[in-house]
mmCIF file of C-alpha atoms in Angstrom:
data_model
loop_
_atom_site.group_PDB
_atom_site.id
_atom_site.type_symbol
_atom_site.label_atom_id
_atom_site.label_comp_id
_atom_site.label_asym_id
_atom_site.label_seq_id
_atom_site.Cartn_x
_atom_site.Cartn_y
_atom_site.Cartn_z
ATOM 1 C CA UNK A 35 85.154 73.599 99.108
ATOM 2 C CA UNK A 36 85.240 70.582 101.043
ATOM 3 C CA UNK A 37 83.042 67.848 100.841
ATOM 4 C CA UNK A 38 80.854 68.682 103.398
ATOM 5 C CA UNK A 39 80.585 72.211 102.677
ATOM 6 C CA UNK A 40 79.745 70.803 98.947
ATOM 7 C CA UNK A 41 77.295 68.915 100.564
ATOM 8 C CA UNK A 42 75.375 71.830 102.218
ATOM 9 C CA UNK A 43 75.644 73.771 99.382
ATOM 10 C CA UNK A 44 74.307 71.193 97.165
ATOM 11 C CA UNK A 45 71.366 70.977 99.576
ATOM 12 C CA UNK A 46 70.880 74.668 100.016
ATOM 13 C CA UNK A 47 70.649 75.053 95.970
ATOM 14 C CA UNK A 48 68.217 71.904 95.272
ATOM 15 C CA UNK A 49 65.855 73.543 97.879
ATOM 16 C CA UNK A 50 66.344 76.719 96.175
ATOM 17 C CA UNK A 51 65.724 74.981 92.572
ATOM 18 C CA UNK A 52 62.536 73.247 93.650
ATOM 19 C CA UNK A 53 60.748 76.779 95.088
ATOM 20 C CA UNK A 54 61.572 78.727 92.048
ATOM 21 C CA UNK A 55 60.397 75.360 89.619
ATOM 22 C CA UNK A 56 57.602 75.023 91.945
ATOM 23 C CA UNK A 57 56.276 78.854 91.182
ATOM 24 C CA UNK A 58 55.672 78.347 87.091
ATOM 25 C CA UNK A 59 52.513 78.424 86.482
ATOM 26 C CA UNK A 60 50.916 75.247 84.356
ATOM 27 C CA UNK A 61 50.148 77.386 81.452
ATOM 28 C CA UNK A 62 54.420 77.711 81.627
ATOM 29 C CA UNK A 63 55.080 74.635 82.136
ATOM 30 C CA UNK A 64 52.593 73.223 78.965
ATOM 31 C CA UNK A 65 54.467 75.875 76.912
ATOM 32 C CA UNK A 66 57.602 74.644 78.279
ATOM 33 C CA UNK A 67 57.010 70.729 77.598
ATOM 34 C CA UNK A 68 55.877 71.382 74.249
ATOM 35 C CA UNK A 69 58.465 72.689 72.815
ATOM 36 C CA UNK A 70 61.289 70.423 74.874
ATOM 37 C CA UNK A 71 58.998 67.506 73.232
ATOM 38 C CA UNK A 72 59.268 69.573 69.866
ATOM 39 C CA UNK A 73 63.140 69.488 69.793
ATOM 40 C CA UNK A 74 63.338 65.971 71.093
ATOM 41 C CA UNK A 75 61.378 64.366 68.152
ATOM 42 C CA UNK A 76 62.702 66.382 65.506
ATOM 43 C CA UNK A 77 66.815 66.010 67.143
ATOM 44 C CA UNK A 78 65.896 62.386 68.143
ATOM 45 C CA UNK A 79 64.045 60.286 65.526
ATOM 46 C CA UNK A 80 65.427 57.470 66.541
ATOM 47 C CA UNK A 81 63.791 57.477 70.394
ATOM 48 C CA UNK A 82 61.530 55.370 68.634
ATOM 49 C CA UNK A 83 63.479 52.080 68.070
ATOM 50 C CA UNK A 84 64.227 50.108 70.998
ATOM 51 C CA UNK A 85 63.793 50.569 74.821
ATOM 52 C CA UNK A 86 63.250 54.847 75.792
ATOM 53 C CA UNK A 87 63.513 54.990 79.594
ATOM 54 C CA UNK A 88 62.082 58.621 81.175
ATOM 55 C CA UNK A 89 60.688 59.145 84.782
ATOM 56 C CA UNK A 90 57.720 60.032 86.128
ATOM 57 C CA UNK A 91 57.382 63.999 86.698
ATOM 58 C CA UNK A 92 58.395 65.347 90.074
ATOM 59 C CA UNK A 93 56.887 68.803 91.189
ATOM 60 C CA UNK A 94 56.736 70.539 87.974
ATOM 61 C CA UNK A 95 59.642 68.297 86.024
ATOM 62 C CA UNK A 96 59.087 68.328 82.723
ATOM 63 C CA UNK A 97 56.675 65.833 81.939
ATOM 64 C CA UNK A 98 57.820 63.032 79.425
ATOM 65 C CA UNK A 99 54.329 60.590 79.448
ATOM 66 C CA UNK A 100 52.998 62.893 76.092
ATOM 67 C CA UNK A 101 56.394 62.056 74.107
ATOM 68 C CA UNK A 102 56.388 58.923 75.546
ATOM 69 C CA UNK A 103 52.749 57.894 74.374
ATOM 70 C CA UNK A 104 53.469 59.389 70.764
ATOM 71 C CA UNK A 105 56.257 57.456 70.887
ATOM 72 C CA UNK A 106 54.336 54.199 71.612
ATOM 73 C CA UNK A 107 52.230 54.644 69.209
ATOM 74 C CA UNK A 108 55.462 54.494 66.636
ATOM 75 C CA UNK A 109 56.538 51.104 68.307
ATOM 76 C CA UNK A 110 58.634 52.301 70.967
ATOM 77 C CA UNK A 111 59.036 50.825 74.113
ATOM 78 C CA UNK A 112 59.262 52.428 77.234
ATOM 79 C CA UNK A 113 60.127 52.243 80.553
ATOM 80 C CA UNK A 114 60.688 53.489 84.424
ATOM 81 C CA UNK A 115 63.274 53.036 87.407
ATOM 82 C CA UNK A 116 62.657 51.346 90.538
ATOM 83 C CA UNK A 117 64.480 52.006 93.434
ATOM 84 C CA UNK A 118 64.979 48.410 94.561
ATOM 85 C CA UNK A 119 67.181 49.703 97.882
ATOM 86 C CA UNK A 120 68.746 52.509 99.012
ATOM 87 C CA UNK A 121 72.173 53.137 98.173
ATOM 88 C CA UNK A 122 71.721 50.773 95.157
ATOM 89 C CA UNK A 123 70.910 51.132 91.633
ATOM 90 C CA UNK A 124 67.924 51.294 89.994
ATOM 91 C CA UNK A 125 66.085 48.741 87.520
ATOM 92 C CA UNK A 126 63.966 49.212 84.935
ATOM 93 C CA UNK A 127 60.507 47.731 83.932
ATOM 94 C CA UNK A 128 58.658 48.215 80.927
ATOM 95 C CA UNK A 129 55.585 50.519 81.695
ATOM 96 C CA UNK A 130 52.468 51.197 79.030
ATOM 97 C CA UNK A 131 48.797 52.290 79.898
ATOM 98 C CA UNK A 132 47.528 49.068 82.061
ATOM 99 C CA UNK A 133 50.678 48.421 83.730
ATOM 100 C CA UNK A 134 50.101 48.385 87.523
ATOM 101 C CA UNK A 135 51.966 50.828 89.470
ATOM 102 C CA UNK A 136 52.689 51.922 92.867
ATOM 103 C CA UNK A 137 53.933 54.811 94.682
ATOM 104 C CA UNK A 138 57.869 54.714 95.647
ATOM 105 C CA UNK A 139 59.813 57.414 97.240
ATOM 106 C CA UNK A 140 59.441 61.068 96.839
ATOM 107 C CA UNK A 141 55.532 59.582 95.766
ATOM 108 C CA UNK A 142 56.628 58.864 92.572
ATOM 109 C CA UNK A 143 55.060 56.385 90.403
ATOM 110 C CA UNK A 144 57.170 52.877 89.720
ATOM 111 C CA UNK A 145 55.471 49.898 87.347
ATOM 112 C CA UNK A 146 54.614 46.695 89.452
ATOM 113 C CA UNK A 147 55.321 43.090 87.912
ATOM 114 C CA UNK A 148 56.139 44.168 84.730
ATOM 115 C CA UNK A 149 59.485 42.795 82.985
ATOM 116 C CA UNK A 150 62.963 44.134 83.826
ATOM 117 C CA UNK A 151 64.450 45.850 80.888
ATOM 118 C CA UNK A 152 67.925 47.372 80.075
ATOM 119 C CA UNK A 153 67.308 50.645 78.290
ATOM 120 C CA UNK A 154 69.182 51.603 75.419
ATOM 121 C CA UNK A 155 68.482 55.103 75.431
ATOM 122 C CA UNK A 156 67.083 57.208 78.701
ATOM 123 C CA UNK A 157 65.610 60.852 78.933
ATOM 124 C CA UNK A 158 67.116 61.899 82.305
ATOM 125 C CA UNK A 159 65.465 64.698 84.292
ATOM 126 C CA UNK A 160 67.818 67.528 85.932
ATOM 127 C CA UNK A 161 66.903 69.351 88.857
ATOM 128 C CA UNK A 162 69.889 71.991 87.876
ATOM 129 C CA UNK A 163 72.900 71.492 84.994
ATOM 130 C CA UNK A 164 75.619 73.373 84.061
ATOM 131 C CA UNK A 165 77.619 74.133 80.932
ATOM 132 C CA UNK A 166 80.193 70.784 81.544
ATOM 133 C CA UNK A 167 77.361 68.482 81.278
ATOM 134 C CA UNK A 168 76.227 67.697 84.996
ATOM 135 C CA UNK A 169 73.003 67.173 86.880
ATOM 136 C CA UNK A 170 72.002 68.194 90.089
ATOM 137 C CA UNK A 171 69.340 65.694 91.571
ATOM 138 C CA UNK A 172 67.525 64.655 94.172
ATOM 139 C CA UNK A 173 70.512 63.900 96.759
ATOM 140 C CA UNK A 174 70.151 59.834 96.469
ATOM 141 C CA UNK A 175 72.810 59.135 93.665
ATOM 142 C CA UNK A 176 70.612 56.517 92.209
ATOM 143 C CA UNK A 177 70.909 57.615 88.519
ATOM 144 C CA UNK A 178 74.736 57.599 88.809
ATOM 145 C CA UNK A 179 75.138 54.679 90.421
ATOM 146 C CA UNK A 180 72.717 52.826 87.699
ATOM 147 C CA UNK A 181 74.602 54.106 84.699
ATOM 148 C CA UNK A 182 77.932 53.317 86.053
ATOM 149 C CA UNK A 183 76.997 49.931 86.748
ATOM 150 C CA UNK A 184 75.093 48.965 82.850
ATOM 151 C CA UNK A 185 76.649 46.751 81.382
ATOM 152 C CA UNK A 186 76.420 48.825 78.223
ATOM 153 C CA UNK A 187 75.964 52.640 78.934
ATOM 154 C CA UNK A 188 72.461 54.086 77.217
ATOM 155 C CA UNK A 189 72.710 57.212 75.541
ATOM 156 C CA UNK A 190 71.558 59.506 77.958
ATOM 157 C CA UNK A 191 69.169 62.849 77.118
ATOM 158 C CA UNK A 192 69.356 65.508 79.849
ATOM 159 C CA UNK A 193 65.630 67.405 80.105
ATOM 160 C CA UNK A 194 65.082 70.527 81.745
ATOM 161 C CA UNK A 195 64.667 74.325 81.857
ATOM 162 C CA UNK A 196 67.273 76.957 80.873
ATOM 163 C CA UNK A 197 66.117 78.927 83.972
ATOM 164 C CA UNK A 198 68.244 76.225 86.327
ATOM 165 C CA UNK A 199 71.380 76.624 84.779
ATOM 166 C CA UNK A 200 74.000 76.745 87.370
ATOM 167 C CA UNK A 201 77.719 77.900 86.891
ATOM 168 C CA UNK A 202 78.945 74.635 88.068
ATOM 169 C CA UNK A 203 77.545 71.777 90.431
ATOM 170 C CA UNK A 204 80.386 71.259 91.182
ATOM 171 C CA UNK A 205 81.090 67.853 89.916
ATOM 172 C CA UNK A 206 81.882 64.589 91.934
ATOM 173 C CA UNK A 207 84.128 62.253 91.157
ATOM 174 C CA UNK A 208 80.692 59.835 91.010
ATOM 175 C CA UNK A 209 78.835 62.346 88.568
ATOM 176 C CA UNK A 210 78.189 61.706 85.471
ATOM 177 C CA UNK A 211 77.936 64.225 82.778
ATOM 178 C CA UNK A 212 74.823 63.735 80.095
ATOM 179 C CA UNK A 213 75.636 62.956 76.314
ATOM 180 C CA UNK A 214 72.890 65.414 75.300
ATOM 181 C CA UNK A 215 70.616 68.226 76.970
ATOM 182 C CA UNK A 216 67.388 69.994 75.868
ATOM 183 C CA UNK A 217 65.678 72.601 77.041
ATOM 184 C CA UNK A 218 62.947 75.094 75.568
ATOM 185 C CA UNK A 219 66.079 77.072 73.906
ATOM 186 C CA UNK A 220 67.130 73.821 71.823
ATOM 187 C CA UNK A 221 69.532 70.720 71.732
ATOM 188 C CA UNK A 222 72.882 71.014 73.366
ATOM 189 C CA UNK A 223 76.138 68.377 72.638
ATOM 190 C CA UNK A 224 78.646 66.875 75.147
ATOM 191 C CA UNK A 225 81.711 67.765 72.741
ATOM 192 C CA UNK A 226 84.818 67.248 74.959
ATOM 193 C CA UNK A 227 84.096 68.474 78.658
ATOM 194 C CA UNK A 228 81.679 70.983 77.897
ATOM 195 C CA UNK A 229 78.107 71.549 76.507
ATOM 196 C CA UNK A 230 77.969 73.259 72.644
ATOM 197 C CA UNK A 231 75.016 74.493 71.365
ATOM 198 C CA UNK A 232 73.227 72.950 68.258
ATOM 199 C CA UNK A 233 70.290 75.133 68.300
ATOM 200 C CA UNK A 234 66.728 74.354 67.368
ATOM 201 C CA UNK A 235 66.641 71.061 64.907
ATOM 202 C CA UNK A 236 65.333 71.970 61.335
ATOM 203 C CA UNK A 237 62.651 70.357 59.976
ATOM 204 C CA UNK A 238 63.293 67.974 58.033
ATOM 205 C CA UNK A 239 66.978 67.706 59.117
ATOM 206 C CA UNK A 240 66.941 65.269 62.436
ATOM 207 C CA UNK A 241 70.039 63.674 60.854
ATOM 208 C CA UNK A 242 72.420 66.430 61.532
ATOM 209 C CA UNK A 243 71.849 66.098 65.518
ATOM 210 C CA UNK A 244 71.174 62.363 65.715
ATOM 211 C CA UNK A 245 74.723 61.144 65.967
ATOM 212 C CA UNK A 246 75.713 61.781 69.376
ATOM 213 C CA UNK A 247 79.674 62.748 70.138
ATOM 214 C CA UNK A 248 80.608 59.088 71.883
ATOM 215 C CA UNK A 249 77.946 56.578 69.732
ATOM 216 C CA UNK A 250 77.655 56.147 66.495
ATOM 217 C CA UNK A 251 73.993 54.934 65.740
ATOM 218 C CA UNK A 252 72.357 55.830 69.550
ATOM 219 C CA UNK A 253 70.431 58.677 70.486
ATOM 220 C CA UNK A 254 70.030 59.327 74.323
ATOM 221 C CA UNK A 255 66.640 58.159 75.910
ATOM 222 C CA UNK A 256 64.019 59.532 78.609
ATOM 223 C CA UNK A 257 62.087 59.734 81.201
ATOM 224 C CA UNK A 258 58.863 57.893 81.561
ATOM 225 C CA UNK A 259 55.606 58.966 81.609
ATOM 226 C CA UNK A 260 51.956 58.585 83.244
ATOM 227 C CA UNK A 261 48.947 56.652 82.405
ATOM 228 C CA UNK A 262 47.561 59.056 79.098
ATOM 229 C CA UNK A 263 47.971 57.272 75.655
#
Protein backbone atom coordinates (compact mmCIF):
# COMPACT_ATOMS: atom_id res chain seq x y z
CA UNK A 1 0.00 0.00 0.00
CA UNK A 2 1.05 3.42 -0.20
CA UNK A 3 1.28 5.75 2.42
CA UNK A 4 -1.78 7.33 2.05
CA UNK A 5 -3.78 4.38 1.44
CA UNK A 6 -1.94 3.12 4.86
CA UNK A 7 -3.16 6.10 6.22
CA UNK A 8 -6.91 5.53 5.49
CA UNK A 9 -6.70 2.20 6.39
CA UNK A 10 -5.13 2.90 9.62
CA UNK A 11 -8.02 5.30 10.23
CA UNK A 12 -10.75 3.05 8.99
CA UNK A 13 -9.44 0.17 11.54
CA UNK A 14 -8.92 2.52 14.79
CA UNK A 15 -12.60 3.59 14.22
CA UNK A 16 -13.46 0.08 13.82
CA UNK A 17 -11.33 -0.91 17.12
CA UNK A 18 -12.91 1.77 19.28
CA UNK A 19 -16.85 0.58 18.38
CA UNK A 20 -16.18 -3.00 19.01
CA UNK A 21 -13.94 -1.92 22.54
CA UNK A 22 -16.62 0.48 23.15
CA UNK A 23 -19.50 -2.47 23.19
CA UNK A 24 -17.89 -4.66 26.35
CA UNK A 25 -19.84 -4.41 28.90
CA UNK A 26 -18.13 -3.16 32.46
CA UNK A 27 -18.72 -6.44 34.06
CA UNK A 28 -16.07 -7.52 30.86
CA UNK A 29 -13.99 -5.13 31.17
CA UNK A 30 -13.51 -5.64 35.38
CA UNK A 31 -12.96 -9.32 34.42
CA UNK A 32 -10.66 -8.24 31.82
CA UNK A 33 -8.43 -5.75 34.04
CA UNK A 34 -8.19 -8.17 36.69
CA UNK A 35 -6.61 -10.63 35.32
CA UNK A 36 -4.19 -8.29 32.87
CA UNK A 37 -3.31 -6.76 36.53
CA UNK A 38 -2.95 -10.52 37.71
CA UNK A 39 -0.23 -11.38 35.09
CA UNK A 40 1.47 -8.05 35.39
CA UNK A 41 2.33 -8.39 39.15
CA UNK A 42 3.13 -11.88 39.17
CA UNK A 43 5.47 -11.46 35.42
CA UNK A 44 6.60 -7.99 36.72
CA UNK A 45 7.69 -7.79 40.38
CA UNK A 46 9.90 -5.41 39.78
CA UNK A 47 7.16 -2.51 38.51
CA UNK A 48 7.62 -1.65 41.93
CA UNK A 49 11.16 -0.10 42.09
CA UNK A 50 11.62 3.08 40.44
CA UNK A 51 9.44 5.36 38.19
CA UNK A 52 6.10 3.05 36.45
CA UNK A 53 4.60 5.40 33.84
CA UNK A 54 0.78 4.15 32.56
CA UNK A 55 -1.99 6.47 31.10
CA UNK A 56 -5.11 7.39 32.01
CA UNK A 57 -7.96 4.99 30.48
CA UNK A 58 -9.50 6.02 27.19
CA UNK A 59 -13.06 4.61 26.32
CA UNK A 60 -12.86 1.28 27.82
CA UNK A 61 -8.72 0.95 27.81
CA UNK A 62 -7.73 -1.12 30.25
CA UNK A 63 -7.55 0.70 33.30
CA UNK A 64 -4.03 0.80 35.06
CA UNK A 65 -4.96 3.35 38.34
CA UNK A 66 -5.83 -0.21 40.55
CA UNK A 67 -2.19 -1.68 39.72
CA UNK A 68 -0.92 1.52 39.94
CA UNK A 69 -2.29 2.30 43.57
CA UNK A 70 -1.18 -1.31 44.79
CA UNK A 71 1.83 -0.47 43.46
CA UNK A 72 2.17 2.78 45.49
CA UNK A 73 1.48 1.35 48.30
CA UNK A 74 4.85 -0.96 47.71
CA UNK A 75 6.91 2.33 47.12
CA UNK A 76 6.51 2.75 43.58
CA UNK A 77 6.35 5.79 41.86
CA UNK A 78 4.23 6.64 39.18
CA UNK A 79 3.54 8.76 36.57
CA UNK A 80 1.55 10.29 33.32
CA UNK A 81 2.33 12.00 29.82
CA UNK A 82 1.61 15.41 28.89
CA UNK A 83 1.24 16.43 25.58
CA UNK A 84 3.26 19.64 25.80
CA UNK A 85 2.59 20.41 21.74
CA UNK A 86 1.50 18.78 18.95
CA UNK A 87 3.81 17.00 16.86
CA UNK A 88 6.19 16.82 19.90
CA UNK A 89 6.90 14.42 22.54
CA UNK A 90 5.46 13.90 25.58
CA UNK A 91 6.77 14.52 29.31
CA UNK A 92 6.13 12.96 32.23
CA UNK A 93 5.08 14.14 35.79
CA UNK A 94 4.79 12.23 38.79
CA UNK A 95 1.00 11.78 39.63
CA UNK A 96 -0.42 10.24 43.22
CA UNK A 97 -3.94 10.86 44.85
CA UNK A 98 -3.78 14.88 45.52
CA UNK A 99 -1.95 15.73 42.52
CA UNK A 100 -3.91 18.39 40.56
CA UNK A 101 -4.92 17.49 37.18
CA UNK A 102 -6.51 18.78 34.17
CA UNK A 103 -8.16 17.62 31.15
CA UNK A 104 -5.82 17.44 27.84
CA UNK A 105 -6.78 16.11 24.54
CA UNK A 106 -9.06 13.31 23.75
CA UNK A 107 -10.38 14.55 27.67
CA UNK A 108 -7.86 12.72 29.16
CA UNK A 109 -6.53 13.42 32.48
CA UNK A 110 -2.71 15.01 32.68
CA UNK A 111 -1.08 15.97 36.40
CA UNK A 112 -0.63 19.85 36.81
CA UNK A 113 2.66 21.27 38.56
CA UNK A 114 3.91 18.21 39.60
CA UNK A 115 7.74 17.29 38.84
CA UNK A 116 8.96 16.10 35.42
CA UNK A 117 10.17 12.60 35.62
CA UNK A 118 11.97 10.18 33.17
CA UNK A 119 10.34 6.80 33.55
CA UNK A 120 12.25 3.80 33.70
CA UNK A 121 9.66 1.45 32.94
CA UNK A 122 6.08 2.41 31.13
CA UNK A 123 2.79 0.28 30.72
CA UNK A 124 1.77 1.41 27.19
CA UNK A 125 -1.86 1.08 26.11
CA UNK A 126 -2.64 -0.40 22.45
CA UNK A 127 -5.59 0.42 20.61
CA UNK A 128 -4.72 -2.79 18.21
CA UNK A 129 -1.16 -5.01 18.09
CA UNK A 130 -0.05 -7.59 16.12
CA UNK A 131 2.17 -10.65 16.41
CA UNK A 132 5.68 -8.43 15.42
CA UNK A 133 5.24 -6.31 18.37
CA UNK A 134 3.38 -3.04 17.12
CA UNK A 135 0.70 -0.70 18.37
CA UNK A 136 -1.94 0.91 16.70
CA UNK A 137 -2.87 4.28 18.51
CA UNK A 138 -4.58 7.15 18.52
CA UNK A 139 -3.18 8.72 15.09
CA UNK A 140 -0.86 11.53 16.97
CA UNK A 141 2.54 9.59 17.11
CA UNK A 142 3.23 11.00 20.48
CA UNK A 143 4.32 7.72 22.19
CA UNK A 144 6.81 7.06 19.35
CA UNK A 145 8.16 10.12 19.10
CA UNK A 146 8.77 10.21 23.14
CA UNK A 147 10.54 6.89 23.25
CA UNK A 148 12.72 7.59 20.36
CA UNK A 149 13.82 10.69 21.78
CA UNK A 150 14.74 9.25 25.88
CA UNK A 151 17.74 9.52 26.50
CA UNK A 152 17.67 6.00 27.89
CA UNK A 153 14.77 3.84 26.42
CA UNK A 154 12.24 2.46 29.42
CA UNK A 155 11.24 -0.95 29.18
CA UNK A 156 8.06 -0.74 27.66
CA UNK A 157 4.78 -3.15 28.67
CA UNK A 158 2.17 -3.31 25.89
CA UNK A 159 -1.62 -3.66 27.65
CA UNK A 160 -4.55 -4.70 25.90
CA UNK A 161 -7.16 -7.25 24.78
CA UNK A 162 -6.55 -10.38 22.65
CA UNK A 163 -9.81 -9.49 20.82
CA UNK A 164 -7.73 -6.48 18.83
CA UNK A 165 -5.19 -8.50 17.47
CA UNK A 166 -4.56 -7.47 13.98
CA UNK A 167 -2.52 -9.45 11.28
CA UNK A 168 -0.22 -6.61 10.85
CA UNK A 169 -0.45 -2.69 11.36
CA UNK A 170 1.48 -2.46 9.10
CA UNK A 171 4.53 -1.01 10.61
CA UNK A 172 6.18 2.48 9.95
CA UNK A 173 9.44 3.14 9.70
CA UNK A 174 8.61 5.56 13.04
CA UNK A 175 6.86 2.56 14.97
CA UNK A 176 8.11 1.13 17.58
CA UNK A 177 7.56 -2.39 18.54
CA UNK A 178 6.85 -3.11 22.56
CA UNK A 179 9.46 -5.22 24.63
CA UNK A 180 6.54 -7.03 26.30
CA UNK A 181 2.61 -7.44 25.85
CA UNK A 182 -0.19 -8.70 28.16
CA UNK A 183 -3.41 -9.42 27.69
CA UNK A 184 -6.15 -11.56 29.63
CA UNK A 185 -4.50 -14.78 27.79
CA UNK A 186 -0.96 -14.06 29.51
CA UNK A 187 2.57 -12.43 28.99
CA UNK A 188 3.99 -12.33 25.54
CA UNK A 189 8.10 -11.65 24.66
CA UNK A 190 9.65 -9.48 21.88
CA UNK A 191 12.22 -12.40 20.93
CA UNK A 192 13.72 -11.27 17.57
CA UNK A 193 10.93 -9.55 15.32
CA UNK A 194 8.10 -11.31 16.59
CA UNK A 195 5.91 -11.82 19.75
CA UNK A 196 6.42 -15.56 21.65
CA UNK A 197 4.20 -16.62 24.07
CA UNK A 198 5.21 -17.16 27.80
CA UNK A 199 1.88 -18.03 29.05
CA UNK A 200 0.31 -17.28 32.39
CA UNK A 201 3.26 -16.52 35.15
CA UNK A 202 3.32 -19.23 37.97
CA UNK A 203 3.03 -18.36 41.25
CA UNK A 204 5.71 -18.07 42.86
CA UNK A 205 7.93 -18.00 39.72
CA UNK A 206 7.98 -14.06 38.53
CA UNK A 207 11.71 -14.65 37.93
CA UNK A 208 11.39 -16.72 34.87
CA UNK A 209 9.53 -13.73 32.90
CA UNK A 210 11.23 -10.77 34.57
CA UNK A 211 14.27 -10.53 32.37
CA UNK A 212 13.13 -8.96 29.33
CA UNK A 213 14.93 -10.05 25.75
CA UNK A 214 17.03 -6.49 25.31
CA UNK A 215 17.62 -5.50 29.39
CA UNK A 216 19.04 -7.26 31.77
CA UNK A 217 17.59 -6.05 35.22
CA UNK A 218 14.34 -3.82 33.66
CA UNK A 219 10.93 -4.81 33.41
CA UNK A 220 8.65 -2.66 31.06
CA UNK A 221 6.38 -0.01 32.84
CA UNK A 222 2.63 1.37 32.50
CA UNK A 223 0.11 3.37 32.15
CA UNK A 224 -1.14 5.66 34.82
CA UNK A 225 -4.02 5.65 36.68
CA UNK A 226 -6.96 7.83 38.33
CA UNK A 227 -7.50 9.34 41.64
CA UNK A 228 -8.50 5.75 43.82
CA UNK A 229 -5.71 4.67 46.31
Amino acid sequence: MTPAEISAWRKNERARLLRERGALTEEALAELRSRIDHHLERAFPDLVHGILAFCWPYKNEYDARHLAAALRRRGATTALPVVVAPKTPLIFREWQPGVKVAEGPLGIAYPVGSPEVIPDKALLPMLGWDGDGYRLGYGGGFFDRTLAGLPKKPAVIGVTYEMVKMATIHPQSWDIPVDWLVTERGVYRRDGDKLAFLGEPLAGEPSSLASPVCYADEIAPGYFGGRKD
